[in-house]
Amino acid sequence: MKYPNPLMSSLLVLLPAISNAQTVETESNEDHIHVVEMNEVLITGGKDDIKTLPGSAHILDQQELEKFNYSDIHQVLSSTPGVYVRNEDGYGLRPNIGMRGAPAERSQKITVMEDGILIAPAPYSAPSAYYFPNVSRMESVEVFKGPVAIKYGPNTVGGALNMVSTQIPEEQGGRVSASYGSDNYRKLHAYAGDSQENYGFLVEGLTLAADGFKELDNHQDTGFERNDLKMKFRINSDPSAAVYHRLDLTLGYSNEHSNETYLGLTDQDFDQDPYRRYSGSQLDNMDWDHKQMNLSHVMSFDNGLDLTTRVYRNDFTRAWEKLEDFRKNTSDPNDPWLNAPVSITDVLTNPTGDIEQLYYQILTGEVDATQENQRLDVSTNKRDYISQGIDFSASFDWITGDVDHAIEAGLRLHNDYVERDHSVKAYNMIDGEMVFDGINRPDRLVNKGESTAFAAFVKDELTYQDWTITAGLRGEMIDYEFTDKLDDNESNDSSDKILIPGLGAFYQLTDSLGFLVGVNKGFTPSGPTSGSDDLDPEESINWEYGLRFNIEDYSLEAIGFFSDYSNLTGRCRTSDTGCDAGDGFNGGEAEISGLEFVSRWNPQANIAGVALRVPVNVTYTYTEAIFQSSFNSSFSQWGDVTKGDELPYTPEHQVRLESGLTGDNWDFLVALKYTSEMREKAGQGNTDDSEVTDALTVIDLAANYYFQENWHFQATVENLMDEEALVARRPLGARPNKPRTVIASVAYNF
């Protein structure tokens, strides 16, 4: 097993010294002590609080995450209802996640956080998740929807996702884990830390890599490597002080190099070999760097008042060099380009056409191409993102008569921006190799989109007898500016102002049975855009209603949801045709409804005289997503829409079944996951095979053995039956799911 990363090597050298650090015993006044708990970074409050939460929420704790040890957030979220994913690269490097019908397009319609702080590259200006936290370094993952999501914003139409990173341990300790598997998959993760009475720290490193499961026609690398380094420091006053202070600093750095592409296959080639990659994508690669800084101060008073101030900044720089198309003309009269007679989309749709066949042979490297209008256009989409801000929140518990109040209020001043610089080069195809034509051409796109947002919220959670009621209100005032630096710095200013109310109630009818209902306003910012003065923010009214049942080893939750959109919006990516990156589109009215069902049963069984557990977990989501107005759109995912058309990339059915056997220090688990076919373009009635994805059923296995409390051995098989399916034709062409993958892991806790 090869781990060339010097970052991890340095950390492993430090671990013995950290583990031998002297432990200092401390005393405290047990009558009054402020305890730093995990729940301070858990938005849901933890599994016990979820049982009576007046809204939909699920938490995947460390035990759940370790079961199958997935490194792909798409697979992690398969056990959570109401969440949709669209696979793209097979490893989840740039996730496509949606909730309750909100499109899964690069996770731009959900609020994504790490430890409660916005983590998308530019949450208001360019929320598409080209950066996403590595789930392999998380202690838990929270998903929440409905009224409980409005506190965080800015997106409240579907829901929010909070990734809880490794926390400073309560006592001296750490962990080292290593994995190796198919396609030279390798993962090394290590952390160590300690807590004393007045300080604590954590040092963490992670490297994740694979050679890739696709095969380029010229046999070049199709793999990736990701690295993370994290450091956390805490100082605090005496835990028994009347006014307790705590200061936390988090510093993080991560990077990625991946030979990934937007280019897929024709349907015919996909049927022959779904893991092929054309020679035209041989230069495609993504390089990015992410820097993170969070500084927080907590002040806690004897009377129950807690004040929290957080300052944060995230810097993200990425350059994705990738095949864009055959030669394109530009508006620059000094750019001597000739238009190719076809586009890559034309070729992939009809590779045997009179003109398309030649360009298909160029794309695959079968035919040399040196003519001006036959060259391959490779763009470097370079972007710099900044996301920064300060937020302040206060919480206070008080009692009025028989009613308990948990009041929270907060303010956030946030600024983010994206600077786009898209340069381009043209390449000849010679003997299957792409050769630069030597001509330096002007940039195709240079612009900046910036947003400044002031947000405020107030929330009161009332508890009276068997009732828990949450009422909240969020306000957003957002100013946008878009500057086209290729057009004399012409700018376009716009703004959004909105109030977002939410109300939820939970009634505990019996010790085992409770009911919930909630309503909230959904909102997605319009964002800075080039020439769309009439672009409206996305707005909806969202309802949810359901029940929870808990008794001993069994639990059940069934929640119905209905979202009534007054305006659905779409946003252009570089892979979309007929628009510029960042452009927004109004999509009119839509209705999305469905059912989320979760059942957990963990009965005890006696097999051959051995006491075992037989867990049976079921997750199911049904969704119906329909446009309620007719319109014509230049947004390629919609096109000409007729009232009654179904939204693209929204599966009607999703099911996950998990079962197995669990002993005192081992378990064997089987998970079956099914996703129904999805439309790739708005439409209704019978579908053409070329406009839908395949239904997919995948079986995963996991075997875990825990030895002497410190050691954990694991073997997993993902996609046991090696099922092959067409999971998307976006961005450009048919794309497969990941094939059978076998992984062995070992971990040591100290």
XYZ file of C-alpha atoms in Angstrom:
750
model
C 0.000 0.000 0.000
C 1.415 3.369 -1.057
C 0.847 6.646 0.821
C 3.159 9.230 -0.738
C 1.617 12.182 1.084
C 4.230 13.942 3.292
C 1.419 15.590 5.255
C 0.306 12.232 6.622
C 3.878 11.046 7.206
C 4.580 14.063 9.404
C 1.395 13.518 11.389
C 2.181 9.846 12.004
C 5.595 10.816 13.377
C 3.927 13.167 15.837
C 1.327 10.676 17.111
C 3.600 8.788 19.546
C 4.696 12.044 21.151
C 1.117 13.225 21.460
C -0.053 9.932 22.926
C 2.705 10.061 25.585
C 1.769 13.558 26.726
C 1.223 13.852 30.463
C -2.375 13.848 31.633
C -3.256 16.355 34.337
C -6.106 15.488 36.677
C -8.468 18.372 37.391
C -11.064 19.023 40.028
C -14.277 20.933 39.587
C -17.321 21.972 41.526
C -19.934 19.352 40.668
C -22.731 21.662 41.807
C -21.967 24.110 39.002
C -19.904 23.253 35.935
C -20.100 24.203 32.260
C -19.614 21.110 30.152
C -18.339 21.308 26.569
C -20.451 18.706 24.821
C -20.771 17.365 21.308
C -24.321 18.744 21.213
C -22.942 22.264 20.811
C -22.063 21.464 17.189
C -25.110 19.251 16.597
C -27.877 21.330 15.083
C -30.476 18.672 15.835
C -29.345 18.397 19.474
C -28.750 14.644 19.137
C -30.822 11.490 18.657
C -32.866 11.918 21.846
C -33.924 15.465 20.915
C -34.997 14.354 17.436
C -37.721 12.149 18.926
C -39.766 15.211 19.916
C -38.502 17.692 17.321
C -41.326 19.600 15.577
C -39.806 18.908 12.174
C -37.982 16.354 10.079
C -34.395 15.592 11.089
C -32.022 12.633 10.973
C -28.565 12.119 12.366
C -25.970 9.603 11.233
C -23.587 9.264 14.165
C -20.101 7.772 14.194
C -21.440 4.264 14.734
C -23.646 4.587 11.640
C -20.836 6.054 9.549
C -18.460 3.216 10.505
C -20.844 0.419 9.480
C -19.887 0.520 5.794
C -17.124 3.140 6.031
C -18.309 4.893 2.869
C -16.084 7.683 1.554
C -18.791 8.876 -0.875
C -21.376 11.230 0.682
C -23.931 9.982 -1.863
C -23.788 6.512 -0.335
C -23.777 7.850 3.230
C -27.041 9.699 2.601
C -28.791 6.657 1.094
C -30.101 5.739 4.561
C -31.804 9.140 4.955
C -35.280 9.699 3.451
C -36.181 12.671 1.289
C -32.657 13.022 -0.127
C -31.837 12.616 -3.832
C -28.426 12.222 -5.434
C -27.158 12.197 -9.000
C -23.929 10.286 -9.532
C -21.289 11.880 -11.721
C -17.753 10.595 -11.078
C -18.573 7.497 -8.982
C -16.577 8.681 -5.948
C -18.715 11.637 -4.849
C -15.922 14.159 -5.404
C -18.401 16.845 -6.454
C -21.735 15.757 -4.984
C -25.126 16.373 -6.522
C -27.557 16.379 -3.575
C -31.164 17.550 -3.446
C -33.920 17.322 -0.852
C -37.693 17.031 -1.152
C -37.638 17.621 -4.880
C -35.129 20.487 -4.800
C -32.836 19.648 -7.754
C -29.671 17.697 -6.985
C -27.643 19.827 -9.408
C -24.265 20.272 -7.662
C -26.055 20.573 -4.266
C -26.769 24.251 -4.975
C -30.360 24.223 -3.626
C -29.556 22.988 -0.106
C -27.710 24.681 2.739
C -24.399 22.873 3.313
C -22.510 23.430 6.575
C -19.529 22.114 8.476
C -19.907 22.436 12.244
C -22.830 24.814 11.687
C -20.880 27.198 9.400
C -21.671 27.703 5.701
C -19.136 25.699 3.715
C -20.208 25.962 0.036
C -17.605 27.869 -2.042
C -19.804 30.984 -2.235
C -23.205 30.170 -0.671
C -24.976 33.228 -2.106
C -22.998 34.052 -5.256
C -22.061 30.580 -6.583
C -23.326 27.787 -4.294
C -22.540 24.870 -6.636
C -20.501 22.407 -4.582
C -17.253 22.122 -6.512
C -15.795 21.866 -3.016
C -17.431 19.546 -0.496
C -16.052 18.429 2.903
C -14.594 14.929 2.997
C -17.116 12.744 4.839
C -14.311 10.387 5.933
C -13.198 12.904 8.561
C -16.675 13.465 10.009
C -18.022 12.251 13.348
C -21.629 12.627 12.282
C -23.865 13.937 9.515
C -27.164 15.743 10.120
C -30.004 16.187 7.641
C -32.946 18.403 8.496
C -35.873 19.738 6.509
C -38.945 21.889 7.027
C -39.296 24.627 9.671
C -36.151 23.544 11.569
C -34.022 24.561 8.541
C -34.981 28.252 8.397
C -32.596 29.236 11.214
C -29.542 28.679 9.038
C -30.345 29.685 5.456
C -29.950 30.961 2.898
C -31.621 27.987 1.156
C -34.820 26.814 2.845
C -36.780 25.239 -0.037
C -35.558 21.683 0.549
C -33.422 21.373 3.637
C -29.939 21.555 5.073
C -26.965 19.292 5.628
C -24.533 19.724 8.523
C -21.244 17.836 8.571
C -19.830 17.501 12.093
C -16.051 17.204 11.965
C -13.823 15.320 14.416
C -14.062 17.082 17.760
C -11.359 17.712 20.342
C -11.474 14.572 22.535
C -12.613 14.808 26.142
C -9.421 13.048 27.200
C -6.056 12.172 25.722
C -6.397 9.867 22.729
C -6.655 9.430 19.008
C -7.094 7.046 16.128
C -5.192 5.708 13.124
C -7.027 3.912 10.311
C -5.999 2.594 6.896
C -7.973 1.160 3.971
C -6.996 -0.471 0.704
C -9.171 -1.777 -2.092
C -10.043 -2.195 -5.746
C -8.538 0.144 -8.346
C -5.735 0.899 -5.880
C -8.210 2.637 -3.570
C -6.361 3.828 -0.479
C -7.252 5.873 2.552
C -5.178 6.834 5.577
C -6.737 8.823 8.414
C -5.118 9.794 11.710
C -5.865 12.206 14.526
C -4.787 12.813 18.092
C -5.688 15.305 20.780
C -6.264 15.980 24.445
C -8.366 18.071 26.809
C -7.197 19.567 30.078
C -9.105 21.812 32.440
C -8.317 25.025 30.561
C -7.291 23.936 27.057
C -7.657 21.291 24.398
C -6.285 20.510 20.954
C -6.644 18.215 17.966
C -4.370 17.463 15.008
C -5.862 15.505 12.108
C -4.772 14.354 8.652
C -6.481 12.410 5.894
C -5.450 11.247 2.434
C -7.840 9.523 0.038
C -6.947 8.305 -3.449
C -7.709 5.786 -6.196
C -6.500 5.023 -9.715
C -10.059 5.271 -11.053
C -12.332 2.645 -12.555
C -12.575 4.159 -16.050
C -10.161 3.383 -18.893
C -8.936 6.089 -21.261
C -8.442 5.039 -24.870
C -4.753 5.956 -24.519
C -4.507 4.248 -21.081
C -3.635 7.396 -19.106
C -4.588 7.853 -15.445
C -8.237 8.487 -14.512
C -7.787 8.554 -10.722
C -7.703 11.179 -7.987
C -6.029 12.148 -4.716
C -7.479 14.276 -1.889
C -5.627 15.488 1.209
C -6.889 17.180 4.379
C -5.067 18.686 7.344
C -7.023 20.040 10.316
C -5.980 21.646 13.593
C -8.232 22.712 16.443
C -7.311 24.597 19.596
C -9.411 25.518 22.601
C -8.781 27.626 25.679
C -11.377 28.140 28.341
C -11.884 29.581 31.785
C -12.465 27.541 34.928
C -15.448 25.272 34.146
C -16.995 26.174 37.518
C -16.752 29.942 36.942
C -19.932 32.009 37.261
C -19.295 33.356 33.760
C -17.654 30.769 31.565
C -15.576 31.714 28.492
C -14.350 29.454 25.727
C -12.324 30.369 22.639
C -12.019 27.876 19.767
C -9.804 28.184 16.708
C -10.075 25.841 13.724
C -7.568 25.888 10.873
C -7.866 23.655 7.848
C -6.211 23.031 4.517
C -7.215 20.570 1.815
C -6.442 19.945 -1.842
C -7.372 17.660 -4.689
C -5.952 16.557 -7.979
C -8.345 14.472 -10.045
C -8.273 13.430 -13.681
C -12.003 13.949 -14.012
C -14.030 14.991 -17.018
C -17.477 16.204 -18.040
C -17.290 13.942 -21.110
C -19.322 10.752 -21.123
C -20.183 8.248 -23.869
C -22.719 7.641 -26.591
C -25.454 5.233 -25.562
C -24.107 2.682 -28.042
C -20.584 2.809 -26.603
C -21.978 2.725 -23.080
C -23.704 -0.575 -23.870
C -20.381 -1.991 -25.109
C -18.162 -0.721 -22.263
C -19.616 1.744 -19.717
C -16.176 2.399 -18.169
C -14.523 3.630 -21.354
C -13.252 7.211 -21.725
C -12.631 8.790 -25.096
C -9.199 10.098 -26.098
C -10.707 13.578 -26.329
C -10.815 13.758 -22.511
C -7.139 12.842 -21.945
C -6.145 16.339 -20.753
C -9.055 16.766 -18.346
C -8.095 17.360 -14.728
C -9.257 19.283 -11.672
C -6.891 20.980 -9.222
C -8.165 22.828 -6.176
C -7.018 24.190 -2.819
C -9.239 25.031 0.143
C -8.269 27.024 3.239
C -10.492 27.288 6.293
C -10.432 29.457 9.402
C -13.074 29.609 12.142
C -12.739 31.505 15.405
C -15.540 31.256 17.951
C -16.124 32.641 21.420
C -18.733 31.285 23.816
C -19.807 33.076 26.977
C -22.100 31.162 29.314
C -23.805 32.681 32.362
C -25.221 31.109 35.508
C -28.746 32.179 34.578
C -28.712 30.028 31.428
C -27.855 32.766 28.945
C -25.333 31.676 26.293
C -23.714 34.105 23.850
C -21.758 32.858 20.847
C -19.740 34.879 18.341
C -18.116 33.275 15.324
C -15.836 34.686 12.668
C -15.179 32.517 9.637
C -13.447 32.588 6.260
C -13.098 29.991 3.528
C -10.824 30.451 0.499
C -11.283 28.111 -2.433
C -9.329 28.173 -5.694
C -9.879 25.683 -8.461
C -8.847 25.182 -12.059
C -10.665 22.557 -14.112
C -9.028 21.918 -17.469
C -11.496 19.985 -19.545
C -12.755 19.332 -23.029
C -15.482 21.856 -23.747
C -16.461 21.312 -27.378
C -15.275 21.382 -30.917
C -14.132 24.799 -32.088
C -16.428 27.633 -31.047
C -16.614 31.113 -32.478
C -16.347 34.139 -30.197
C -17.498 37.734 -30.391
C -13.901 38.984 -30.483
C -13.104 40.112 -34.063
C -9.393 39.542 -33.382
C -9.944 35.875 -32.588
C -9.620 33.988 -35.908
C -11.811 31.029 -35.011
C -14.101 29.027 -37.216
C -17.199 27.314 -35.930
C -17.272 23.540 -36.099
C -20.446 22.355 -37.878
C -21.449 20.188 -34.892
C -21.176 20.192 -31.107
C -20.145 17.376 -28.778
C -23.799 17.065 -27.756
C -24.759 16.539 -31.410
C -22.066 13.875 -31.802
C -23.015 11.966 -28.647
C -26.691 12.026 -29.605
C -26.177 10.901 -33.217
C -22.653 9.494 -33.722
C -23.508 7.885 -37.086
C -24.834 11.042 -38.783
C -23.365 12.228 -42.061
C -21.290 14.959 -40.423
C -21.314 13.707 -36.832
C -19.542 10.437 -37.678
C -16.305 12.190 -38.636
C -16.303 14.265 -35.468
C -17.057 11.155 -33.399
C -13.917 9.540 -34.882
C -11.915 12.657 -34.008
C -13.292 12.587 -30.456
C -12.266 8.945 -30.019
C -8.850 9.425 -31.640
C -9.601 7.132 -34.582
C -9.043 9.915 -37.139
C -6.444 12.671 -37.148
C -7.747 16.236 -37.196
C -5.656 19.304 -37.968
C -8.135 21.528 -39.816
C -9.163 24.741 -38.135
C -12.804 23.770 -37.606
C -12.024 20.211 -36.451
C -9.817 20.994 -33.476
C -10.812 20.225 -29.919
C -11.527 23.165 -27.672
C -10.099 22.656 -24.142
C -10.958 25.340 -21.579
C -9.392 26.004 -18.212
C -12.211 27.115 -15.956
C -10.346 28.912 -13.204
C -12.322 30.266 -10.286
C -11.463 31.968 -7.024
C -14.026 31.943 -4.234
C -14.171 33.731 -0.904
C -16.818 33.074 1.753
C -16.507 35.062 4.973
C -18.582 36.514 7.732
C -19.370 37.016 11.379
C -22.400 35.762 13.226
C -23.683 36.300 16.714
C -26.294 34.224 18.513
C -27.884 34.191 21.939
C -29.890 31.459 23.625
C -31.842 31.556 26.854
C -34.157 29.155 28.663
C -36.949 30.481 30.859
C -40.280 29.389 32.281
C -43.626 31.192 32.240
C -46.162 29.277 34.302
C -46.379 25.771 32.860
C -44.607 26.687 29.627
C -40.878 26.184 29.099
C -39.248 28.471 26.536
C -35.973 27.886 24.689
C -35.335 31.156 22.891
C -32.660 31.736 20.269
C -31.835 34.841 18.271
C -29.008 35.653 15.945
C -27.447 38.015 13.416
C -25.106 37.217 10.533
C -23.193 39.511 8.204
C -21.878 37.501 5.281
C -19.916 38.313 2.150
C -18.910 35.985 -0.649
C -17.810 36.236 -4.235
C -16.636 34.223 -7.212
C -14.157 35.391 -9.842
C -14.346 33.427 -13.095
C -11.558 33.325 -15.664
C -12.180 30.896 -18.514
C -9.263 30.600 -20.923
C -9.137 28.261 -23.883
C -6.686 26.385 -26.097
C -7.277 24.394 -29.269
C -5.761 20.959 -29.902
C -5.214 18.811 -32.950
C -5.886 15.093 -32.643
C -2.848 13.180 -34.000
C -2.439 9.405 -33.551
C -4.823 9.462 -30.602
C -2.891 12.218 -28.817
C -4.017 15.815 -28.372
C -1.402 18.319 -29.578
C -1.616 22.053 -28.815
C -1.929 24.133 -31.995
C 0.411 26.788 -30.568
C -2.034 29.708 -30.814
C -2.660 31.790 -27.692
C -6.241 33.018 -27.754
C -7.982 35.621 -25.579
C -9.982 34.652 -22.520
C -13.506 33.564 -23.258
C -15.088 34.684 -19.987
C -13.867 36.892 -17.145
C -16.386 38.094 -14.569
C -17.069 38.495 -10.881
C -20.236 37.869 -8.895
C -20.433 39.189 -5.344
C -23.056 39.061 -2.604
C -23.345 40.809 0.745
C -26.065 39.479 3.035
C -27.401 40.562 6.388
C -29.549 37.919 8.058
C -31.387 37.829 11.367
C -33.480 35.144 13.017
C -35.471 34.557 16.177
C -36.878 31.248 17.361
C -38.878 30.127 20.374
C -39.345 26.472 21.245
C -42.233 26.131 23.684
C -42.866 23.005 25.702
C -46.227 22.606 27.425
C -47.262 19.246 28.843
C -47.200 16.908 25.800
C -46.765 19.698 23.246
C -43.555 21.017 21.693
C -44.070 24.015 19.421
C -41.388 25.879 17.487
C -42.031 29.286 15.947
C -39.298 31.048 13.994
C -38.724 33.995 11.709
C -35.733 34.673 9.477
C -35.015 37.834 7.506
C -32.516 38.227 4.661
C -31.346 41.439 2.963
C -28.969 40.617 0.115
C -27.181 42.906 -2.346
C -25.649 41.453 -5.504
C -23.205 42.811 -8.033
C -22.154 41.152 -11.267
C -19.216 42.600 -13.229
C -18.287 41.526 -16.753
C -14.569 42.277 -17.029
C -14.500 41.580 -20.762
C -17.185 44.202 -21.417
C -15.637 47.406 -20.030
C -16.375 46.238 -16.475
C -20.084 46.603 -17.096
C -21.919 45.769 -13.884
C -25.411 44.672 -12.995
C -26.743 45.287 -9.462
C -29.728 43.589 -7.855
C -31.046 42.667 -4.429
C -33.341 40.340 -2.509
C -35.275 41.167 0.651
C -37.412 38.535 2.286
C -38.990 37.355 5.542
C -39.051 33.585 6.059
C -41.467 32.374 8.755
C -41.773 28.829 10.026
C -44.026 27.029 12.501
C -43.857 23.435 13.699
C -45.646 21.409 16.362
C -45.151 17.979 17.903
C -47.706 16.260 20.156
C -46.744 13.252 22.285
C -50.020 11.317 22.326
C -48.645 8.344 24.289
C -45.234 7.332 25.570
C -44.637 5.658 22.209
C -46.624 7.662 19.657
C -46.343 11.294 18.584
C -47.562 13.471 15.716
C -45.953 16.439 13.986
C -47.029 19.157 11.575
C -45.130 22.119 10.191
C -45.125 24.872 7.585
C -42.391 27.213 6.413
C -41.550 29.543 3.577
C -38.958 28.252 1.143
C -36.370 30.597 -0.338
C -33.314 30.372 -2.580
C -31.418 33.596 -3.396
C -31.463 34.779 -7.005
C -27.718 35.524 -6.866
C -25.639 37.873 -9.017
C -26.265 37.325 -12.706
C -25.195 38.940 -15.978
C -28.280 40.188 -17.794
C -31.366 39.002 -15.948
C -32.913 41.995 -14.254
C -36.179 40.055 -14.144
C -34.683 37.023 -12.363
C -36.689 36.311 -9.225
C -35.595 34.373 -6.157
C -36.983 30.905 -5.730
C -39.931 30.850 -3.324
C -42.293 28.192 -2.045
C -44.621 27.272 0.799
C -43.587 23.945 2.350
C -45.803 21.680 4.469
C -44.935 18.524 6.386
C -47.052 16.225 8.558
C -46.515 12.814 10.060
C -45.938 10.591 13.053
C -43.189 8.970 15.103
C -43.468 5.695 16.979
C -40.817 4.422 19.401
C -40.975 1.346 21.626
C -38.023 -0.625 22.986
C -36.122 -2.009 19.957
C -38.456 -0.579 17.303
C -38.957 2.892 15.828
C -40.926 4.230 12.900
C -41.300 7.628 11.282
C -43.622 8.514 8.405
C -43.730 12.101 7.117
C -45.627 13.496 4.160
C -44.434 16.692 2.499
C -45.862 19.170 0.020
C -44.023 22.128 -1.522
C -45.916 24.704 -3.549
C -43.446 26.756 -5.627
C -44.519 30.172 -6.837
C -41.231 30.348 -8.779
C -38.738 27.588 -9.448
C -35.273 28.708 -10.572
C -32.355 27.158 -12.424
C -28.713 28.184 -12.704
C -26.361 27.667 -15.637
C -23.122 25.728 -15.288
C -20.270 25.670 -17.772
C -21.492 22.268 -18.986
C -24.924 23.664 -19.948
C -25.417 24.778 -23.532
C -26.853 28.101 -24.643
C -25.967 30.093 -21.503
C -23.048 31.534 -19.558
C -21.904 30.128 -16.213
C -23.839 31.801 -13.388
C -26.868 32.853 -15.461
C -30.197 32.266 -13.739
C -33.589 31.200 -15.127
C -37.149 31.508 -13.866
C -39.080 28.246 -14.050
C -42.559 29.273 -12.964
C -44.873 27.342 -10.694
C -44.317 23.770 -9.526
C -45.688 21.346 -6.944
C -43.598 18.681 -5.242
C -45.108 16.154 -2.852
C -44.142 12.850 -1.357
C -43.681 10.503 1.559
C -40.628 9.802 3.724
C -40.639 6.549 5.695
C -38.039 5.164 8.104
C -38.306 2.010 10.198
C -35.657 0.667 12.593
C -35.999 -2.713 14.327
C -33.211 -4.337 16.341
C -34.636 -7.487 17.942
C -32.601 -9.957 19.957
C -32.428 -13.569 18.754
C -30.922 -16.742 20.186
C -29.124 -18.685 17.473
C -27.336 -21.930 18.457
C -27.276 -20.735 22.061
C -25.668 -17.403 21.146
C -27.467 -14.130 21.872
C -27.450 -12.003 18.704
C -29.147 -8.929 17.327
C -30.886 -8.966 13.933
C -31.199 -5.323 12.787
C -33.793 -4.581 10.114
C -33.758 -1.009 8.782
C -35.987 0.315 6.003
C -35.795 3.729 4.323
C -38.246 4.723 1.585
C -38.994 7.932 -0.307
C -41.809 8.568 -2.774
C -41.779 11.806 -4.761
C -43.988 13.471 -7.350
C -42.580 16.683 -8.866
C -44.718 18.507 -11.456
C -44.461 21.847 -13.274
C -47.680 23.841 -12.864
C -47.101 26.320 -15.686
C -46.020 26.265 -19.331
C -43.031 28.223 -20.606
C -40.087 28.181 -23.003
C -36.626 28.225 -21.469
C -33.088 28.353 -22.850
C -32.020 26.357 -19.780
C -31.082 22.988 -21.288
C -32.517 20.908 -18.441
C -35.986 22.380 -18.992
C -36.388 23.445 -22.622
C -40.022 23.844 -23.690
C -42.119 23.030 -20.626
C -45.820 22.174 -20.656
C -47.948 22.284 -17.520
C -47.950 18.773 -16.064
C -44.371 17.950 -17.066
C -42.270 16.130 -14.478
C -39.097 17.748 -13.148
C -35.825 16.140 -14.276
C -33.566 14.054 -12.050
C -36.201 13.356 -9.400
C -36.746 9.602 -8.848
C -40.270 8.510 -8.020
C -39.112 5.710 -5.698
C -36.041 5.203 -3.525
C -35.627 2.253 -1.146
C -32.863 1.072 1.145
C -33.084 -2.182 3.125
C -30.413 -3.097 5.661
C -30.176 -6.223 7.786
C -27.684 -8.713 9.188
C -26.390 -10.210 12.414
C -24.683 -8.434 15.305
C -22.717 -10.082 18.104
C -20.856 -8.694 21.096
C -17.770 -7.681 19.108
C -18.693 -8.306 15.463
C -21.370 -7.725 12.874
C -22.229 -8.755 9.337
C -24.500 -6.410 7.380
C -26.213 -6.402 3.997
C -27.660 -3.258 2.395
C -29.865 -3.256 -0.706
C -30.448 0.083 -2.429
C -32.935 0.759 -5.233
C -33.445 3.965 -7.219
C -36.072 4.149 -9.948
C -35.376 5.670 -13.337
C -35.232 9.472 -13.619
C -36.130 11.843 -16.427
C -33.207 13.886 -17.699
C -35.416 16.554 -19.203
C -38.816 17.931 -18.272
C -41.639 15.877 -19.781
C -44.654 13.639 -19.156
C -46.152 10.378 -20.322
C -44.098 7.635 -21.913
C -40.384 8.312 -22.026
C -37.795 7.655 -24.691
C -34.937 5.458 -23.424
C -32.510 8.169 -24.488
C -34.090 10.685 -22.069
C -34.131 8.671 -18.840
C -31.550 7.078 -16.577
C -31.606 3.388 -15.708
C -33.237 2.065 -12.570
C -30.467 0.791 -10.313
C -30.337 -1.887 -7.615
C -27.092 -2.265 -5.673
C -26.161 -4.651 -2.834
C -23.381 -3.782 -0.365
C -21.796 -6.026 2.282
C -19.874 -5.126 5.434
C -18.164 -7.324 8.031
C -16.787 -5.706 11.209
C -14.722 -7.251 13.995
C -13.680 -5.387 17.146
C -10.660 -6.802 18.979
C -9.556 -5.869 22.508
C -11.573 -2.626 22.407
C -8.787 -0.816 20.527
C -8.695 -2.630 17.190
C -11.315 -2.577 14.452
C -11.038 -4.801 11.370
C -13.429 -4.399 8.458
C -14.095 -5.808 5.002
C -16.653 -4.277 2.653
C -17.962 -5.039 -0.813
C -19.755 -2.247 -2.665
C -21.989 -3.261 -5.583
C -21.656 -6.967 -4.848
C -23.425 -8.081 -8.051
C -21.357 -5.658 -10.185
C -24.495 -4.021 -11.563
C -23.969 -1.617 -14.458
C -26.371 1.267 -15.014
C -26.556 4.549 -16.873
C -26.969 6.991 -13.985
C -26.785 10.291 -15.912
C -26.191 11.843 -19.320
C -25.174 15.138 -17.828
C -22.979 17.001 -18.205
C -21.954 15.492 -21.604
C -22.912 11.905 -22.373
C -23.764 8.654 -20.648
C -22.086 8.010 -17.287
C -21.893 4.778 -15.222
C -22.156 3.914 -11.556
C -19.103 2.553 -9.758
C -18.402 -1.155 -10.381
C -17.838 -3.803 -7.707
C -15.335 -2.505 -5.157
C -13.718 -4.572 -2.387
C -12.067 -2.731 0.515
C -10.181 -3.960 3.621
C -9.661 -1.621 6.587
C -7.982 -1.612 9.967
C -8.215 0.999 12.724
C -6.500 1.450 16.077
C -7.799 3.670 18.883
C -5.392 4.881 21.554
